[in-house]
PDB file of N, CA and C in Angstrom:
ATOM      1  N   MET A   8     -37.113 -11.306   9.026  1.00 65.00           N
ATOM      2  CA  MET A   8     -37.036 -11.343   7.580  1.00 65.00           C
ATOM      3  C   MET A   8     -36.044 -12.423   7.155  1.00 65.00           C
ATOM      4  N   ARG A   9     -36.480 -13.288   6.278  1.00 77.00           N
ATOM      5  CA  ARG A   9     -35.607 -14.334   5.754  1.00 77.00           C
ATOM      6  C   ARG A   9     -34.628 -13.700   4.773  1.00 77.00           C
ATOM      7  N   GLN A  10     -33.358 -14.051   4.924  1.00 84.00           N
ATOM      8  CA  GLN A  10     -32.327 -13.482   4.061  1.00 84.00           C
ATOM      9  C   GLN A  10     -32.376 -14.121   2.674  1.00 84.00           C
ATOM     10  N   PRO A  11     -32.206 -13.317   1.643  1.00 91.00           N
ATOM     11  CA  PRO A  11     -32.180 -13.881   0.289  1.00 91.00           C
ATOM     12  C   PRO A  11     -30.948 -14.758   0.099  1.00 91.00           C
ATOM     13  N   ASN A  12     -31.075 -15.743  -0.782  1.00 93.00           N
ATOM     14  CA  ASN A  12     -29.943 -16.601  -1.092  1.00 93.00           C
ATOM     15  C   ASN A  12     -28.817 -15.778  -1.690  1.00 93.00           C
ATOM     16  N   TRP A  13     -27.611 -16.233  -1.464  1.00 96.00           N
ATOM     17  CA  TRP A  13     -26.451 -15.611  -2.076  1.00 96.00           C
ATOM     18  C   TRP A  13     -26.499 -15.867  -3.579  1.00 96.00           C
ATOM     19  N   ASP A  14     -25.979 -14.935  -4.360  1.00 95.00           N
ATOM     20  CA  ASP A  14     -25.868 -15.179  -5.796  1.00 95.00           C
ATOM     21  C   ASP A  14     -24.413 -15.500  -6.134  1.00 95.00           C
ATOM     22  N   LYS A  15     -24.167 -15.889  -7.365  1.00 96.00           N
ATOM     23  CA  LYS A  15     -22.814 -16.325  -7.740  1.00 96.00           C
ATOM     24  C   LYS A  15     -21.798 -15.193  -7.671  1.00 96.00           C
ATOM     25  N   TYR A  16     -22.247 -13.969  -7.875  1.00 95.00           N
ATOM     26  CA  TYR A  16     -21.326 -12.828  -7.823  1.00 95.00           C
ATOM     27  C   TYR A  16     -20.901 -12.550  -6.380  1.00 95.00           C
ATOM     28  N   GLU A  17     -21.867 -12.577  -5.467  1.00 96.00           N
ATOM     29  CA  GLU A  17     -21.547 -12.404  -4.051  1.00 96.00           C
ATOM     30  C   GLU A  17     -20.623 -13.524  -3.579  1.00 96.00           C
ATOM     31  N   THR A  18     -20.899 -14.722  -4.051  1.00 97.00           N
ATOM     32  CA  THR A  18     -20.095 -15.872  -3.652  1.00 97.00           C
ATOM     33  C   THR A  18     -18.663 -15.736  -4.153  1.00 97.00           C
ATOM     34  N   ALA A  19     -18.485 -15.231  -5.371  1.00 97.00           N
ATOM     35  CA  ALA A  19     -17.133 -15.000  -5.897  1.00 97.00           C
ATOM     36  C   ALA A  19     -16.394 -13.988  -5.021  1.00 97.00           C
ATOM     37  N   LEU A  20     -17.078 -12.946  -4.601  1.00 96.00           N
ATOM     38  CA  LEU A  20     -16.451 -11.965  -3.703  1.00 96.00           C
ATOM     39  C   LEU A  20     -16.070 -12.604  -2.369  1.00 96.00           C
ATOM     40  N   LEU A  21     -16.937 -13.460  -1.862  1.00 98.00           N
ATOM     41  CA  LEU A  21     -16.658 -14.156  -0.612  1.00 98.00           C
ATOM     42  C   LEU A  21     -15.431 -15.062  -0.763  1.00 98.00           C
ATOM     43  N   ILE A  22     -15.340 -15.772  -1.871  1.00 98.00           N
ATOM     44  CA  ILE A  22     -14.191 -16.649  -2.109  1.00 98.00           C
ATOM     45  C   ILE A  22     -12.897 -15.827  -2.170  1.00 98.00           C
ATOM     46  N   GLU A  23     -12.940 -14.698  -2.833  1.00 97.00           N
ATOM     47  CA  GLU A  23     -11.751 -13.839  -2.889  1.00 97.00           C
ATOM     48  C   GLU A  23     -11.367 -13.354  -1.498  1.00 97.00           C
ATOM     49  N   ALA A  24     -12.362 -12.992  -0.704  1.00 98.00           N
ATOM     50  CA  ALA A  24     -12.093 -12.569   0.677  1.00 98.00           C
ATOM     51  C   ALA A  24     -11.510 -13.730   1.481  1.00 98.00           C
ATOM     52  N   TYR A  25     -12.030 -14.915   1.271  1.00 98.00           N
ATOM     53  CA  TYR A  25     -11.539 -16.110   1.964  1.00 98.00           C
ATOM     54  C   TYR A  25     -10.038 -16.286   1.742  1.00 98.00           C
ATOM     55  N   TRP A  26      -9.620 -16.191   0.482  1.00 98.00           N
ATOM     56  CA  TRP A  26      -8.198 -16.390   0.182  1.00 98.00           C
ATOM     57  C   TRP A  26      -7.339 -15.214   0.653  1.00 98.00           C
ATOM     58  N   SER A  27      -7.904 -14.030   0.679  1.00 98.00           N
ATOM     59  CA  SER A  27      -7.173 -12.884   1.240  1.00 98.00           C
ATOM     60  C   SER A  27      -6.934 -13.086   2.731  1.00 98.00           C
ATOM     61  N   ILE A  28      -7.912 -13.621   3.413  1.00 98.00           N
ATOM     62  CA  ILE A  28      -7.776 -13.900   4.846  1.00 98.00           C
ATOM     63  C   ILE A  28      -6.760 -15.015   5.076  1.00 98.00           C
ATOM     64  N   LYS A  29      -6.795 -16.037   4.236  1.00 98.00           N
ATOM     65  CA  LYS A  29      -5.824 -17.126   4.359  1.00 98.00           C
ATOM     66  C   LYS A  29      -4.401 -16.602   4.151  1.00 98.00           C
ATOM     67  N   ALA A  30      -4.236 -15.619   3.285  1.00 98.00           N
ATOM     68  CA  ALA A  30      -2.916 -15.051   3.009  1.00 98.00           C
ATOM     69  C   ALA A  30      -2.411 -14.198   4.172  1.00 98.00           C
ATOM     70  N   ASP A  31      -3.332 -13.541   4.891  1.00 98.00           N
ATOM     71  CA  ASP A  31      -2.934 -12.682   6.013  1.00 98.00           C
ATOM     72  C   ASP A  31      -4.072 -12.626   7.022  1.00 98.00           C
ATOM     73  N   HIS A  32      -4.074 -13.595   7.927  1.00 97.00           N
ATOM     74  CA  HIS A  32      -5.175 -13.712   8.893  1.00 97.00           C
ATOM     75  C   HIS A  32      -5.323 -12.473   9.778  1.00 97.00           C
ATOM     76  N   SER A  33      -4.267 -11.703   9.937  1.00 98.00           N
ATOM     77  CA  SER A  33      -4.339 -10.505  10.782  1.00 98.00           C
ATOM     78  C   SER A  33      -5.282  -9.458  10.189  1.00 98.00           C
ATOM     79  N   LYS A  34      -5.591  -9.567   8.923  1.00 98.00           N
ATOM     80  CA  LYS A  34      -6.483  -8.611   8.267  1.00 98.00           C
ATOM     81  C   LYS A  34      -7.925  -9.094   8.171  1.00 98.00           C
ATOM     82  N   LYS A  35      -8.230 -10.199   8.821  1.00 98.00           N
ATOM     83  CA  LYS A  35      -9.570 -10.794   8.696  1.00 98.00           C
ATOM     84  C   LYS A  35     -10.682  -9.801   9.042  1.00 98.00           C
ATOM     85  N   ARG A  36     -10.570  -9.144  10.171  1.00 98.00           N
ATOM     86  CA  ARG A  36     -11.625  -8.228  10.610  1.00 98.00           C
ATOM     87  C   ARG A  36     -11.883  -7.149   9.566  1.00 98.00           C
ATOM     88  N   SER A  37     -10.829  -6.582   9.028  1.00 98.00           N
ATOM     89  CA  SER A  37     -10.942  -5.533   8.012  1.00 98.00           C
ATOM     90  C   SER A  37     -11.529  -6.074   6.708  1.00 98.00           C
ATOM     91  N   ILE A  38     -11.075  -7.240   6.291  1.00 98.00           N
ATOM     92  CA  ILE A  38     -11.574  -7.847   5.050  1.00 98.00           C
ATOM     93  C   ILE A  38     -13.059  -8.158   5.174  1.00 98.00           C
ATOM     94  N   VAL A  39     -13.468  -8.729   6.297  1.00 98.00           N
ATOM     95  CA  VAL A  39     -14.879  -9.062   6.522  1.00 98.00           C
ATOM     96  C   VAL A  39     -15.726  -7.791   6.560  1.00 98.00           C
ATOM     97  N   ALA A  40     -15.252  -6.763   7.237  1.00 98.00           N
ATOM     98  CA  ALA A  40     -15.995  -5.499   7.315  1.00 98.00           C
ATOM     99  C   ALA A  40     -16.156  -4.875   5.929  1.00 98.00           C
ATOM    100  N   THR A  41     -15.099  -4.896   5.143  1.00 98.00           N
ATOM    101  CA  THR A  41     -15.154  -4.327   3.796  1.00 98.00           C
ATOM    102  C   THR A  41     -16.113  -5.111   2.915  1.00 98.00           C
ATOM    103  N   LEU A  42     -16.047  -6.436   2.986  1.00 98.00           N
ATOM    104  CA  LEU A  42     -16.960  -7.260   2.189  1.00 98.00           C
ATOM    105  C   LEU A  42     -18.403  -7.026   2.601  1.00 98.00           C
ATOM    106  N   SER A  43     -18.659  -6.977   3.887  1.00 98.00           N
ATOM    107  CA  SER A  43     -20.012  -6.730   4.373  1.00 98.00           C
ATOM    108  C   SER A  43     -20.543  -5.403   3.827  1.00 98.00           C
ATOM    109  N   SER A  44     -19.752  -4.377   3.927  1.00 97.00           N
ATOM    110  CA  SER A  44     -20.156  -3.059   3.434  1.00 97.00           C
ATOM    111  C   SER A  44     -20.440  -3.097   1.930  1.00 97.00           C
ATOM    112  N   SER A  45     -19.569  -3.743   1.182  1.00 96.00           N
ATOM    113  CA  SER A  45     -19.749  -3.825  -0.276  1.00 96.00           C
ATOM    114  C   SER A  45     -21.022  -4.569  -0.639  1.00 96.00           C
ATOM    115  N   LEU A  46     -21.257  -5.700   0.023  1.00 96.00           N
ATOM    116  CA  LEU A  46     -22.456  -6.484  -0.292  1.00 96.00           C
ATOM    117  C   LEU A  46     -23.729  -5.744   0.109  1.00 96.00           C
ATOM    118  N   ARG A  47     -23.679  -5.038   1.212  1.00 96.00           N
ATOM    119  CA  ARG A  47     -24.854  -4.281   1.649  1.00 96.00           C
ATOM    120  C   ARG A  47     -25.154  -3.142   0.674  1.00 96.00           C
ATOM    121  N   LYS A  48     -24.119  -2.472   0.179  1.00 94.00           N
ATOM    122  CA  LYS A  48     -24.312  -1.386  -0.791  1.00 94.00           C
ATOM    123  C   LYS A  48     -24.806  -1.918  -2.132  1.00 94.00           C
ATOM    124  N   ARG A  49     -24.421  -3.118  -2.461  1.00 91.00           N
ATOM    125  CA  ARG A  49     -24.765  -3.742  -3.736  1.00 91.00           C
ATOM    126  C   ARG A  49     -26.248  -4.125  -3.815  1.00 91.00           C
ATOM    127  N   ALA A  50     -26.898  -4.282  -2.675  1.00 91.00           N
ATOM    128  CA  ALA A  50     -28.300  -4.721  -2.646  1.00 91.00           C
ATOM    129  C   ALA A  50     -29.193  -3.724  -3.386  1.00 91.00           C
ATOM    130  N   SER A  51     -30.106  -4.252  -4.153  1.00 89.00           N
ATOM    131  CA  SER A  51     -31.030  -3.408  -4.921  1.00 89.00           C
ATOM    132  C   SER A  51     -32.421  -3.394  -4.286  1.00 89.00           C
ATOM    133  N   PHE A  52     -32.469  -3.679  -2.994  1.00 91.00           N
ATOM    134  CA  PHE A  52     -33.729  -3.729  -2.260  1.00 91.00           C
ATOM    135  C   PHE A  52     -33.456  -3.281  -0.831  1.00 91.00           C
ATOM    136  N   GLU A  53     -34.516  -3.057  -0.098  1.00 91.00           N
ATOM    137  CA  GLU A  53     -34.362  -2.623   1.292  1.00 91.00           C
ATOM    138  C   GLU A  53     -33.773  -3.762   2.122  1.00 91.00           C
ATOM    139  N   ILE A  54     -32.778  -3.441   2.926  1.00 94.00           N
ATOM    140  CA  ILE A  54     -32.118  -4.456   3.735  1.00 94.00           C
ATOM    141  C   ILE A  54     -32.311  -4.160   5.221  1.00 94.00           C
ATOM    142  N   ASP A  55     -32.107  -5.201   6.033  1.00 94.00           N
ATOM    143  CA  ASP A  55     -32.164  -5.015   7.482  1.00 94.00           C
ATOM    144  C   ASP A  55     -30.756  -5.129   8.061  1.00 94.00           C
ATOM    145  N   ASP A  56     -30.653  -5.076   9.383  1.00 94.00           N
ATOM    146  CA  ASP A  56     -29.344  -5.081  10.043  1.00 94.00           C
ATOM    147  C   ASP A  56     -28.571  -6.385   9.853  1.00 94.00           C
ATOM    148  N   THR A  57     -29.273  -7.470   9.564  1.00 95.00           N
ATOM    149  CA  THR A  57     -28.589  -8.757   9.458  1.00 95.00           C
ATOM    150  C   THR A  57     -28.157  -9.097   8.031  1.00 95.00           C
ATOM    151  N   PHE A  58     -28.637  -8.352   7.050  1.00 97.00           N
ATOM    152  CA  PHE A  58     -28.308  -8.675   5.658  1.00 97.00           C
ATOM    153  C   PHE A  58     -26.797  -8.568   5.440  1.00 97.00           C
ATOM    154  N   ARG A  59     -26.180  -9.682   5.091  1.00 97.00           N
ATOM    155  CA  ARG A  59     -24.749  -9.768   4.770  1.00 97.00           C
ATOM    156  C   ARG A  59     -23.881  -9.049   5.802  1.00 97.00           C
ATOM    157  N   ASN A  60     -24.299  -9.192   7.072  1.00 97.00           N
ATOM    158  CA  ASN A  60     -23.511  -8.548   8.130  1.00 97.00           C
ATOM    159  C   ASN A  60     -22.254  -9.369   8.434  1.00 97.00           C
ATOM    160  N   GLU A  61     -21.395  -8.839   9.265  1.00 98.00           N
ATOM    161  CA  GLU A  61     -20.100  -9.463   9.536  1.00 98.00           C
ATOM    162  C   GLU A  61     -20.246 -10.844  10.170  1.00 98.00           C
ATOM    163  N   ASN A  62     -21.211 -11.022  11.064  1.00 97.00           N
ATOM    164  CA  ASN A  62     -21.419 -12.334  11.674  1.00 97.00           C
ATOM    165  C   ASN A  62     -21.802 -13.373  10.620  1.00 97.00           C
ATOM    166  N   GLY A  63     -22.700 -12.983   9.737  1.00 96.00           N
ATOM    167  CA  GLY A  63     -23.124 -13.893   8.671  1.00 96.00           C
ATOM    168  C   GLY A  63     -21.989 -14.231   7.723  1.00 96.00           C
ATOM    169  N   ILE A  64     -21.179 -13.247   7.408  1.00 98.00           N
ATOM    170  CA  ILE A  64     -20.037 -13.492   6.517  1.00 98.00           C
ATOM    171  C   ILE A  64     -19.045 -14.435   7.181  1.00 98.00           C
ATOM    172  N   ASN A  65     -18.802 -14.250   8.474  1.00 98.00           N
ATOM    173  CA  ASN A  65     -17.907 -15.170   9.181  1.00 98.00           C
ATOM    174  C   ASN A  65     -18.441 -16.599   9.143  1.00 98.00           C
ATOM    175  N   MET A  66     -19.742 -16.760   9.269  1.00 97.00           N
ATOM    176  CA  MET A  66     -20.332 -18.091   9.176  1.00 97.00           C
ATOM    177  C   MET A  66     -20.107 -18.670   7.777  1.00 97.00           C
ATOM    178  N   ARG A  67     -20.330 -17.863   6.760  1.00 98.00           N
ATOM    179  CA  ARG A  67     -20.133 -18.328   5.381  1.00 98.00           C
ATOM    180  C   ARG A  67     -18.675 -18.679   5.116  1.00 98.00           C
ATOM    181  N   LEU A  68     -17.750 -17.954   5.723  1.00 98.00           N
ATOM    182  CA  LEU A  68     -16.336 -18.298   5.590  1.00 98.00           C
ATOM    183  C   LEU A  68     -16.064 -19.680   6.180  1.00 98.00           C
ATOM    184  N   GLY A  69     -16.783 -20.018   7.245  1.00 98.00           N
ATOM    185  CA  GLY A  69     -16.674 -21.360   7.820  1.00 98.00           C
ATOM    186  C   GLY A  69     -17.147 -22.427   6.854  1.00 98.00           C
ATOM    187  N   GLU A  70     -18.158 -22.105   6.074  1.00 98.00           N
ATOM    188  CA  GLU A  70     -18.633 -23.040   5.052  1.00 98.00           C
ATOM    189  C   GLU A  70     -17.574 -23.223   3.970  1.00 98.00           C
ATOM    190  N   LEU A  71     -16.900 -22.144   3.596  1.00 98.00           N
ATOM    191  CA  LEU A  71     -15.823 -22.263   2.608  1.00 98.00           C
ATOM    192  C   LEU A  71     -14.661 -23.075   3.176  1.00 98.00           C
ATOM    193  N   ASP A  72     -14.368 -22.905   4.467  1.00 98.00           N
ATOM    194  CA  ASP A  72     -13.345 -23.740   5.106  1.00 98.00           C
ATOM    195  C   ASP A  72     -13.666 -25.216   4.882  1.00 98.00           C
ATOM    196  N   TYR A  73     -14.905 -25.575   5.118  1.00 98.00           N
ATOM    197  CA  TYR A  73     -15.336 -26.965   4.958  1.00 98.00           C
ATOM    198  C   TYR A  73     -15.127 -27.438   3.519  1.00 98.00           C
ATOM    199  N   LEU A  74     -15.539 -26.625   2.569  1.00 98.00           N
ATOM    200  CA  LEU A  74     -15.452 -27.029   1.169  1.00 98.00           C
ATOM    201  C   LEU A  74     -14.008 -27.089   0.677  1.00 98.00           C
ATOM    202  N   PHE A  75     -13.219 -26.081   0.988  1.00 98.00           N
ATOM    203  CA  PHE A  75     -11.836 -26.069   0.521  1.00 98.00           C
ATOM    204  C   PHE A  75     -10.956 -27.094   1.251  1.00 98.00           C
ATOM    205  N   SER A  76     -11.328 -27.468   2.463  1.00 97.00           N
ATOM    206  CA  SER A  76     -10.547 -28.469   3.212  1.00 97.00           C
ATOM    207  C   SER A  76     -11.069 -29.880   2.970  1.00 97.00           C
ATOM    208  N   GLU A  77     -12.044 -30.002   2.109  1.00 95.00           N
ATOM    209  CA  GLU A  77     -12.680 -31.298   1.826  1.00 95.00           C
ATOM    210  C   GLU A  77     -13.235 -31.944   3.092  1.00 95.00           C
ATOM    211  N   GLY A  78     -13.827 -31.098   3.935  1.00 94.00           N
ATOM    212  CA  GLY A  78     -14.526 -31.585   5.112  1.00 94.00           C
ATOM    213  C   GLY A  78     -13.694 -31.744   6.359  1.00 94.00           C
ATOM    214  N   ASP A  79     -12.438 -31.340   6.332  1.00 96.00           N
ATOM    215  CA  ASP A  79     -11.594 -31.487   7.520  1.00 96.00           C
ATOM    216  C   ASP A  79     -11.928 -30.473   8.608  1.00 96.00           C
ATOM    217  N   ILE A  80     -12.311 -29.259   8.209  1.00 96.00           N
ATOM    218  CA  ILE A  80     -12.656 -28.205   9.162  1.00 96.00           C
ATOM    219  C   ILE A  80     -13.861 -27.445   8.626  1.00 96.00           C
ATOM    220  N   GLY A  81     -14.460 -26.621   9.459  1.00 96.00           N
ATOM    221  CA  GLY A  81     -15.504 -25.717   9.004  1.00 96.00           C
ATOM    222  C   GLY A  81     -16.921 -26.228   9.206  1.00 96.00           C
ATOM    223  N   LEU A  82     -17.838 -25.520   8.583  1.00 96.00           N
ATOM    224  CA  LEU A  82     -19.266 -25.786   8.713  1.00 96.00           C
ATOM    225  C   LEU A  82     -19.769 -26.536   7.485  1.00 96.00           C
ATOM    226  N   LYS A  83     -20.284 -27.742   7.703  1.00 95.00           N
ATOM    227  CA  LYS A  83     -20.643 -28.589   6.569  1.00 95.00           C
ATOM    228  C   LYS A  83     -21.983 -28.255   5.933  1.00 95.00           C
ATOM    229  N   ASN A  84     -22.830 -27.557   6.624  1.00 94.00           N
ATOM    230  CA  ASN A  84     -24.162 -27.270   6.094  1.00 94.00           C
ATOM    231  C   ASN A  84     -24.086 -26.064   5.162  1.00 94.00           C
ATOM    232  N   THR A  85     -23.881 -26.305   3.883  1.00 95.00           N
ATOM    233  CA  THR A  85     -23.690 -25.224   2.930  1.00 95.00           C
ATOM    234  C   THR A  85     -24.593 -25.410   1.720  1.00 95.00           C
ATOM    235  N   SER A  86     -24.595 -24.427   0.854  1.00 95.00           N
ATOM    236  CA  SER A  86     -25.517 -24.437  -0.285  1.00 95.00           C
ATOM    237  C   SER A  86     -24.904 -25.093  -1.520  1.00 95.00           C
ATOM    238  N   ASP A  87     -25.782 -25.498  -2.412  1.00 97.00           N
ATOM    239  CA  ASP A  87     -25.331 -26.032  -3.703  1.00 97.00           C
ATOM    240  C   ASP A  87     -24.524 -24.980  -4.456  1.00 97.00           C
ATOM    241  N   LEU A  88     -24.938 -23.719  -4.367  1.00 98.00           N
ATOM    242  CA  LEU A  88     -24.218 -22.660  -5.060  1.00 98.00           C
ATOM    243  C   LEU A  88     -22.782 -22.554  -4.558  1.00 98.00           C
ATOM    244  N   PHE A  89     -22.585 -22.611  -3.256  1.00 98.00           N
ATOM    245  CA  PHE A  89     -21.225 -22.546  -2.713  1.00 98.00           C
ATOM    246  C   PHE A  89     -20.403 -23.722  -3.223  1.00 98.00           C
ATOM    247  N   ARG A  90     -21.003 -24.907  -3.253  1.00 98.00           N
ATOM    248  CA  ARG A  90     -20.295 -26.083  -3.768  1.00 98.00           C
ATOM    249  C   ARG A  90     -19.914 -25.880  -5.230  1.00 98.00           C
ATOM    250  N   GLU A  91     -20.851 -25.376  -6.015  1.00 98.00           N
ATOM    251  CA  GLU A  91     -20.602 -25.138  -7.441  1.00 98.00           C
ATOM    252  C   GLU A  91     -19.496 -24.112  -7.649  1.00 98.00           C
ATOM    253  N   MET A  92     -19.523 -23.028  -6.882  1.00 98.00           N
ATOM    254  CA  MET A  92     -18.535 -21.974  -7.057  1.00 98.00           C
ATOM    255  C   MET A  92     -17.143 -22.437  -6.608  1.00 98.00           C
ATOM    256  N   VAL A  93     -17.063 -23.206  -5.544  1.00 98.00           N
ATOM    257  CA  VAL A  93     -15.768 -23.745  -5.106  1.00 98.00           C
ATOM    258  C   VAL A  93     -15.249 -24.713  -6.165  1.00 98.00           C
ATOM    259  N   ASN A  94     -16.136 -25.525  -6.715  1.00 98.00           N
ATOM    260  CA  ASN A  94     -15.739 -26.437  -7.780  1.00 98.00           C
ATOM    261  C   ASN A  94     -15.194 -25.662  -8.981  1.00 98.00           C
ATOM    262  N   LEU A  95     -15.876 -24.595  -9.367  1.00 97.00           N
ATOM    263  CA  LEU A  95     -15.382 -23.753 -10.464  1.00 97.00           C
ATOM    264  C   LEU A  95     -14.008 -23.178 -10.120  1.00 97.00           C
ATOM    265  N   TYR A  96     -13.879 -22.663  -8.918  1.00 98.00           N
ATOM    266  CA  TYR A  96     -12.610 -22.067  -8.493  1.00 98.00           C
ATOM    267  C   TYR A  96     -11.474 -23.087  -8.607  1.00 98.00           C
ATOM    268  N   LEU A  97     -11.744 -24.316  -8.199  1.00 97.00           N
ATOM    269  CA  LEU A  97     -10.706 -25.341  -8.178  1.00 97.00           C
ATOM    270  C   LEU A  97     -10.454 -25.986  -9.544  1.00 97.00           C
ATOM    271  N   ASN A  98     -11.506 -26.088 -10.357  1.00 97.00           N
ATOM    272  CA  ASN A  98     -11.410 -26.899 -11.569  1.00 97.00           C
ATOM    273  C   ASN A  98     -11.611 -26.167 -12.886  1.00 97.00           C
ATOM    274  N   ASP A  99     -12.122 -24.959 -12.831  1.00 97.00           N
ATOM    275  CA  ASP A  99     -12.331 -24.193 -14.067  1.00 97.00           C
ATOM    276  C   ASP A  99     -12.127 -22.712 -13.748  1.00 97.00           C
ATOM    277  N   ARG A 100     -10.889 -22.383 -13.451  1.00 95.00           N
ATOM    278  CA  ARG A 100     -10.574 -21.037 -12.979  1.00 95.00           C
ATOM    279  C   ARG A 100     -10.977 -19.972 -13.987  1.00 95.00           C
ATOM    280  N   SER A 101     -10.878 -20.239 -15.274  1.00 96.00           N
ATOM    281  CA  SER A 101     -11.238 -19.215 -16.259  1.00 96.00           C
ATOM    282  C   SER A 101     -12.729 -18.883 -16.189  1.00 96.00           C
ATOM    283  N   GLU A 102     -13.573 -19.875 -15.985  1.00 96.00           N
ATOM    284  CA  GLU A 102     -15.014 -19.616 -15.851  1.00 96.00           C
ATOM    285  C   GLU A 102     -15.299 -18.875 -14.547  1.00 96.00           C
ATOM    286  N   TYR A 103     -14.620 -19.280 -13.486  1.00 96.00           N
ATOM    287  CA  TYR A 103     -14.758 -18.582 -12.203  1.00 96.00           C
ATOM    288  C   TYR A 103     -14.358 -17.111 -12.355  1.00 96.00           C
ATOM    289  N   GLU A 104     -13.228 -16.870 -13.009  1.00 94.00           N
ATOM    290  CA  GLU A 104     -12.740 -15.502 -13.202  1.00 94.00           C
ATOM    291  C   GLU A 104     -13.742 -14.659 -13.998  1.00 94.00           C
ATOM    292  N   LYS A 105     -14.401 -15.250 -14.972  1.00 94.00           N
ATOM    293  CA  LYS A 105     -15.429 -14.522 -15.740  1.00 94.00           C
ATOM    294  C   LYS A 105     -16.531 -14.035 -14.810  1.00 94.00           C
ATOM    295  N   ILE A 106     -16.967 -14.906 -13.932  1.00 94.00           N
ATOM    296  CA  ILE A 106     -18.016 -14.531 -12.976  1.00 94.00           C
ATOM    297  C   ILE A 106     -17.508 -13.440 -12.047  1.00 94.00           C
ATOM    298  N   PHE A 107     -16.309 -13.624 -11.519  1.00 92.00           N
ATOM    299  CA  PHE A 107     -15.756 -12.637 -10.603  1.00 92.00           C
ATOM    300  C   PHE A 107     -15.641 -11.270 -11.266  1.00 92.00           C
ATOM    301  N   TRP A 108     -15.099 -11.206 -12.458  1.00 90.00           N
ATOM    302  CA  TRP A 108     -14.896  -9.919 -13.120  1.00 90.00           C
ATOM    303  C   TRP A 108     -16.206  -9.323 -13.612  1.00 90.00           C
ATOM    304  N   ARG A 109     -17.193 -10.153 -13.939  1.00 87.00           N
ATOM    305  CA  ARG A 109     -18.496  -9.640 -14.367  1.00 87.00           C
ATOM    306  C   ARG A 109     -19.159  -8.853 -13.245  1.00 87.00           C
ATOM    307  N   GLN A 110     -19.039  -9.326 -12.027  1.00 75.00           N
ATOM    308  CA  GLN A 110     -19.665  -8.632 -10.900  1.00 75.00           C
ATOM    309  C   GLN A 110     -18.972  -7.298 -10.630  1.00 75.00           C
ATOM    310  N   LYS A 111     -17.739  -7.134 -11.062  1.00 63.00           N
ATOM    311  CA  LYS A 111     -17.009  -5.892 -10.816  1.00 63.00           C
ATOM    312  C   LYS A 111     -17.466  -4.766 -11.741  1.00 63.00           C
ATOM    313  N   GLN A 112     -18.188  -5.119 -12.800  1.00 53.00           N
ATOM    314  CA  GLN A 112     -18.604  -4.104 -13.778  1.00 53.00           C
ATOM    315  C   GLN A 112     -19.740  -3.252 -13.269  1.00 53.00           C
TER     316      GLN A 112
END
């Protein structure tokens, strides 16, 4: 089964997890597990074992490494949405925050 594209709300959650991990790398496993569980519960359709699983989230975190480091580290093959959301995070924090808080409702 092909995995659905990430949406902007999921991406905002991933970005928040990314910075939480950067703040305390010792909590990475727990943060990734919690995010995976949250995203899987959030799905409004039937999911399989690979949907937003921990391995996939770790890969996506590598994509954020690439974007936030301006290509110095990480995985360069990423989506336009990830680029857009990182750009918002860096350059229009108020708009990013609106998206982040909207998904929490």
